[in-house]
Coordinates of C-alpha atoms in Angstrom, one line a residue:
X1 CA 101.4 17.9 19.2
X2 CA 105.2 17.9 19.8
X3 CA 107.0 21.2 20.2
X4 CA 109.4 20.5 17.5
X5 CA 106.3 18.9 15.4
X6 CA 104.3 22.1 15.9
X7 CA 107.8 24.9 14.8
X8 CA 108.2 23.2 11.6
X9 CA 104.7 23.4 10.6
X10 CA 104.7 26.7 11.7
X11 CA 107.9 27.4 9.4
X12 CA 105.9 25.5 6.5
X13 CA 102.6 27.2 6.9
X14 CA 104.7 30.5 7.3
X15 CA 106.3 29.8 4.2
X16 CA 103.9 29.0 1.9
X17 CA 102.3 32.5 2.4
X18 CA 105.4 34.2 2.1
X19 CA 105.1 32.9 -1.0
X20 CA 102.2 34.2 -1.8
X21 CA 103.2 37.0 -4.3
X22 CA 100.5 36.7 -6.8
X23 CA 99.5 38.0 -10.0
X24 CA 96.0 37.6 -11.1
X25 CA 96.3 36.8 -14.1
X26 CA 98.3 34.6 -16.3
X27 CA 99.8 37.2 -19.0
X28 CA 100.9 40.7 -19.9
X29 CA 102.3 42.7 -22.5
X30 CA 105.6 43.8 -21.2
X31 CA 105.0 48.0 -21.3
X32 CA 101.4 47.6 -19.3
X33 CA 101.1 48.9 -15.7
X34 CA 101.9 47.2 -12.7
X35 CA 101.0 47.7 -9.1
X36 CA 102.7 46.0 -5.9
X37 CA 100.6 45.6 -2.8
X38 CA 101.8 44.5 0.7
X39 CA 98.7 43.9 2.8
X40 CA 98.2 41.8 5.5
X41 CA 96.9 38.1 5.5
X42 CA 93.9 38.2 6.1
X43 CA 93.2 40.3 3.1
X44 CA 94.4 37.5 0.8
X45 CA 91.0 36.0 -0.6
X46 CA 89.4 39.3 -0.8
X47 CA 92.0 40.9 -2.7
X48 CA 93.1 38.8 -5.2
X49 CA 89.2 38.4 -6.2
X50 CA 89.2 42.3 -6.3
X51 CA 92.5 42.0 -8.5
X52 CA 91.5 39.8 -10.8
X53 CA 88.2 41.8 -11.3
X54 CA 90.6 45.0 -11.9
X55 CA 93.0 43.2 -14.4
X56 CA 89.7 42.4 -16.7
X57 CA 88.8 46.2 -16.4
X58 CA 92.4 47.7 -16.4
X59 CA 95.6 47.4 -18.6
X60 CA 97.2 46.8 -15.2
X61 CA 99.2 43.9 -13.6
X62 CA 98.4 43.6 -9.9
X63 CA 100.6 41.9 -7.3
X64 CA 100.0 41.3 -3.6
X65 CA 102.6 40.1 -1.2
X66 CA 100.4 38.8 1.9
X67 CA 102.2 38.2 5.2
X68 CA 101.9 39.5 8.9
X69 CA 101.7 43.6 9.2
X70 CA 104.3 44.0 11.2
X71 CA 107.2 41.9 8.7
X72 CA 105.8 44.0 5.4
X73 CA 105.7 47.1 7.6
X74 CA 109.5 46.3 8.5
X75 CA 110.1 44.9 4.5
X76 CA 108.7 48.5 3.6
X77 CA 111.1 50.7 5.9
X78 CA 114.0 48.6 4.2
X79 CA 112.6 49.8 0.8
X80 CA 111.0 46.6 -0.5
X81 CA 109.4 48.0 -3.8
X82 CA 105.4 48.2 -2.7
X83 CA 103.0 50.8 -3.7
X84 CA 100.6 50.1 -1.9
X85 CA 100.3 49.0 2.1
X86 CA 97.6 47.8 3.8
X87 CA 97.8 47.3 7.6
X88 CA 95.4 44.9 9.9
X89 CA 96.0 47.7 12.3
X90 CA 96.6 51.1 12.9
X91 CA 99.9 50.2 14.9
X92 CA 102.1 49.4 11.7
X93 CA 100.5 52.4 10.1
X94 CA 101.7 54.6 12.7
X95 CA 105.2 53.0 12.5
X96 CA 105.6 53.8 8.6
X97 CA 104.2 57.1 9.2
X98 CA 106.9 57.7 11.8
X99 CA 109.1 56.3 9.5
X100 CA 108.6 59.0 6.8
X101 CA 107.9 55.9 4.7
X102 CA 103.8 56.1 3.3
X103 CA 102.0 59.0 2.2
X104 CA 100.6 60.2 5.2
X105 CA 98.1 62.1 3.1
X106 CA 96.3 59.1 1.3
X107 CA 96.0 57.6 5.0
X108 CA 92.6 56.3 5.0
X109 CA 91.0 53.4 7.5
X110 CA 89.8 51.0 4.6
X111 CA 88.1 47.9 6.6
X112 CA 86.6 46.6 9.9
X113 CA 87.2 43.0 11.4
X114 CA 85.9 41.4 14.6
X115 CA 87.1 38.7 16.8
X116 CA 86.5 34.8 17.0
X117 CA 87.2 31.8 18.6
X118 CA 87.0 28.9 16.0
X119 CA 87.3 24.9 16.8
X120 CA 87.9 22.0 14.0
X121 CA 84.7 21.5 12.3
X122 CA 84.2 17.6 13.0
X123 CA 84.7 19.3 17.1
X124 CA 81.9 18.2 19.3
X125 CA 82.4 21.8 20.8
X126 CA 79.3 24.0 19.4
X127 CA 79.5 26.7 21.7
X128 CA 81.8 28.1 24.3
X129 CA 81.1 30.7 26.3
X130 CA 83.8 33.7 27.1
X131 CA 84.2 34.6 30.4
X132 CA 86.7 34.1 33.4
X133 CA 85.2 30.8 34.3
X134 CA 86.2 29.2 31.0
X135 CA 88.4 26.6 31.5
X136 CA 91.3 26.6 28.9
X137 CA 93.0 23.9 30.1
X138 CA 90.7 21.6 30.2
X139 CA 89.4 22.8 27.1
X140 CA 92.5 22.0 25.3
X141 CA 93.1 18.2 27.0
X142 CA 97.1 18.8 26.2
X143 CA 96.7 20.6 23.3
X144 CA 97.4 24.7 22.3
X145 CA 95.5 27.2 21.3
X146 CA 96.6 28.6 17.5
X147 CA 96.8 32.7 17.3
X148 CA 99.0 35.1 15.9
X149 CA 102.1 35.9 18.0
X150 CA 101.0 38.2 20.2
X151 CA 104.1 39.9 20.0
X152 CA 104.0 41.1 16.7
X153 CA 101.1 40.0 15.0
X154 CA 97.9 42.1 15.3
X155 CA 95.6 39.4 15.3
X156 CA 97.5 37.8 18.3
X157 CA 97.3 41.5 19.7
X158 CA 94.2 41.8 19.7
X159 CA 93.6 38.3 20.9
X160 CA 95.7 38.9 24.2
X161 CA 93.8 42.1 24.5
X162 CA 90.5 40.3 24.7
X163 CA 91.9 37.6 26.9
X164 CA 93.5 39.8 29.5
X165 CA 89.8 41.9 29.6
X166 CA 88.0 38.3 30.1
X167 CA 90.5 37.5 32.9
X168 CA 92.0 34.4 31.1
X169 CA 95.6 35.6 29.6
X170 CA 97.7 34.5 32.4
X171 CA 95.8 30.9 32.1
X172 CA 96.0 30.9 28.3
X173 CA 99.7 32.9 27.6
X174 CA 101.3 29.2 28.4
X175 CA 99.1 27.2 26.0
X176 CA 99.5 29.0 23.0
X177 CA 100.7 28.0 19.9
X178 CA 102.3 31.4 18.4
X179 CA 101.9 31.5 14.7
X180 CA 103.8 34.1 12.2
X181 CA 100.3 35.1 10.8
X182 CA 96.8 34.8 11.4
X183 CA 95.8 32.4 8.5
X184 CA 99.0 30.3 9.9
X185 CA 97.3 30.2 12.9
X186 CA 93.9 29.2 10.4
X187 CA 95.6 26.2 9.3
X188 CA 96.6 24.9 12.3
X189 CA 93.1 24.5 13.3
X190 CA 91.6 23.5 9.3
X191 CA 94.9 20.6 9.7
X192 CA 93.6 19.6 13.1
X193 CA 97.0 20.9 14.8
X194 CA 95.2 22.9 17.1
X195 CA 91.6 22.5 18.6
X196 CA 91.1 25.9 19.1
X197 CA 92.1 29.4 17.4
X198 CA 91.3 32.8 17.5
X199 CA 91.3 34.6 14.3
X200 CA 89.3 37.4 12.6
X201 CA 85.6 36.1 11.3
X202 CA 86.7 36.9 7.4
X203 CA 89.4 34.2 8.0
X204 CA 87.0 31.7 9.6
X205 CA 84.0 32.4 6.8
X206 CA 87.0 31.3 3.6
X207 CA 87.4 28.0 5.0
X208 CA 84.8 25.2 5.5
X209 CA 87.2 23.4 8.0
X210 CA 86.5 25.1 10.7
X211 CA 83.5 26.9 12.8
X212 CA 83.4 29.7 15.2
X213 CA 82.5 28.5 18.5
X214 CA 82.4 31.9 20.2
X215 CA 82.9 36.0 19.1
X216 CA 84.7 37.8 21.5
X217 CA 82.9 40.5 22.9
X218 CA 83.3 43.5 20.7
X219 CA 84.2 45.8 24.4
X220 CA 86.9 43.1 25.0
X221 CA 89.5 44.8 22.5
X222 CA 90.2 47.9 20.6
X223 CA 88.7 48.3 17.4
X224 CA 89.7 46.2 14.9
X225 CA 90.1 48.3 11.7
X226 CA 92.4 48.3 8.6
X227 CA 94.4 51.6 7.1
X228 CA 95.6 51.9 3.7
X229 CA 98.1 54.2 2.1
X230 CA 100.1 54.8 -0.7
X231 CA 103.9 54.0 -0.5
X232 CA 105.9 57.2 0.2
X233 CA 107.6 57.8 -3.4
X234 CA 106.7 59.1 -6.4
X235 CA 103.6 57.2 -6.7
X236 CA 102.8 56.6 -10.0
X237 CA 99.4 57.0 -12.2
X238 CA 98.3 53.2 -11.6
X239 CA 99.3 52.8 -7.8
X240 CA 96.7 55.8 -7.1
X241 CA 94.6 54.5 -9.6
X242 CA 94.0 51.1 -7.7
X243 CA 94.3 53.0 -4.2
X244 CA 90.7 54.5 -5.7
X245 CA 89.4 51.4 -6.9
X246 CA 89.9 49.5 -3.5
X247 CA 87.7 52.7 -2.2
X248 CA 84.8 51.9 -4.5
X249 CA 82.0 50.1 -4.7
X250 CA 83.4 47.2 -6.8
X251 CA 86.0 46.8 -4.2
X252 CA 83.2 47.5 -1.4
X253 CA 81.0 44.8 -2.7
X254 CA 83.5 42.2 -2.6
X255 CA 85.5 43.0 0.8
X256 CA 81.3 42.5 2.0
X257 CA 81.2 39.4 0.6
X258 CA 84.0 38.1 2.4
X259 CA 82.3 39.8 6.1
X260 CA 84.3 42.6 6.2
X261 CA 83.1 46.2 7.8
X262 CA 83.9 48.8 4.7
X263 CA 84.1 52.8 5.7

């Protein structure tokens, strides 16, 4: 795929999650409840299931702004109006802690991920196996490899973390195709952009596009693990309402569903 091919479908992929500010469901009287929740991407199919479910049980309008951490970490510290914030690390946690800008009190590690390497799913690849002797290049006949930008993105953090352990992040750093958020680097594999991605398991288990090929090694990268916490204002009746809900076992069941480790 062409360089300037590949940025603009990066910039449209990026886009239409960015977008992605979604109520679950289609009306409200105007003096109900609302709560605003910026959580990372790969929460998005979990969560709007688990707001949907609350809206039937609650007089409460919930809204999710999915994106990378790190940009609704930043859209936080510039006082972008979310109540809740979930991070897919503890790194953007720790940075609106410093920032006086969550509760650090309601701090709580929500969720668990794990690593994998996924291929298209018409791929004649099956199975790949990690170690230093894997050939990327050759692997990728021309091509890149889709992750989240290692610079910013935890997903393509943790994904250069497991590479440098396995001895193949100098061979790989060259070949990658940097994406603004794990599921944009999803879709460039499910649209046949990229022949291989690494993403978290939840992200490869919502699509039927794609198949994992390989799990990194669970040794190969720190602990993959999700925080929550309320916004640091005065946080209303609803936003700790649904900060309780997302610790229960309605929430639990369905963040399971989707593969996720609950605490």
């Amino acid at each position: 795929m062409k360089s300037t091919q590949l940025k603009q479908f990066l910039r449209f992929t990026t886009a239409t999650i960015f977008g992605m500010a979604l109520t679950c469901s289609p009306s409200f009287a105007a003096d109900n409840e609302q709560v605003t929740v910026f959580a990372a991407a790969s929460l998005t199919n979990a969560l709007n299931e688990i707001g949907q479910q609350y809206e039937k049980e609650h007089k409460t309008k919930v809204i999710f702004s999915f994106a990378s951490s790190s940009t609704l970490a930043k859209q936080v510290t510039n006082g972008a109006p979310a109540d809740l914030f979930i991070s897919a690390n503890q790194k953007w946690m720790d940075y609106l802690i410093e920032a006086k800008a969550v509760d650090v009190s309601s701090r709580k590690t929500l969720l668990k991920n794990t690593l994998v390497l996924i291929a298209e799913k018409d791929s004649s690849i099956t199975e790949v196996t990690l170690n230093s002797d894997w050939d990327i290049k050759a692997a990728l006949q021309g091509n890149r490899m889709a992750v989240g930008d290692p610079d910013h993105v935890p997903a393509g953090q943790y994904a250069k973390q497991a590479l440098e352990s396995l001895n193949l992040w100098k061979t790989a750093e060259p070949l990658l195709a940097r994406a603004n958020n794990v599921r944009a680097a999803l879709a460039l594999v499910e649209q046949g952009e990229a022949p291989f991605g690494i993403v978290y398991a939840t992200d490869a288990k919502v699509t039927q596009k794609v198949k994992i090929v390989a799990t990194f090694p669970a040794t190969s990268y720190s602990p993959i693990e999700y925080p929550i916490a309320l916004v640091k204002q005065e946080s209303t009746a609803s936003a700790k309402a649904f900060n309780e809900y997302l610790q229960g076992p309605s929430a639990k069941n369905v963040f399971e569903k989707y593969g996720f480790g609950v605490n």
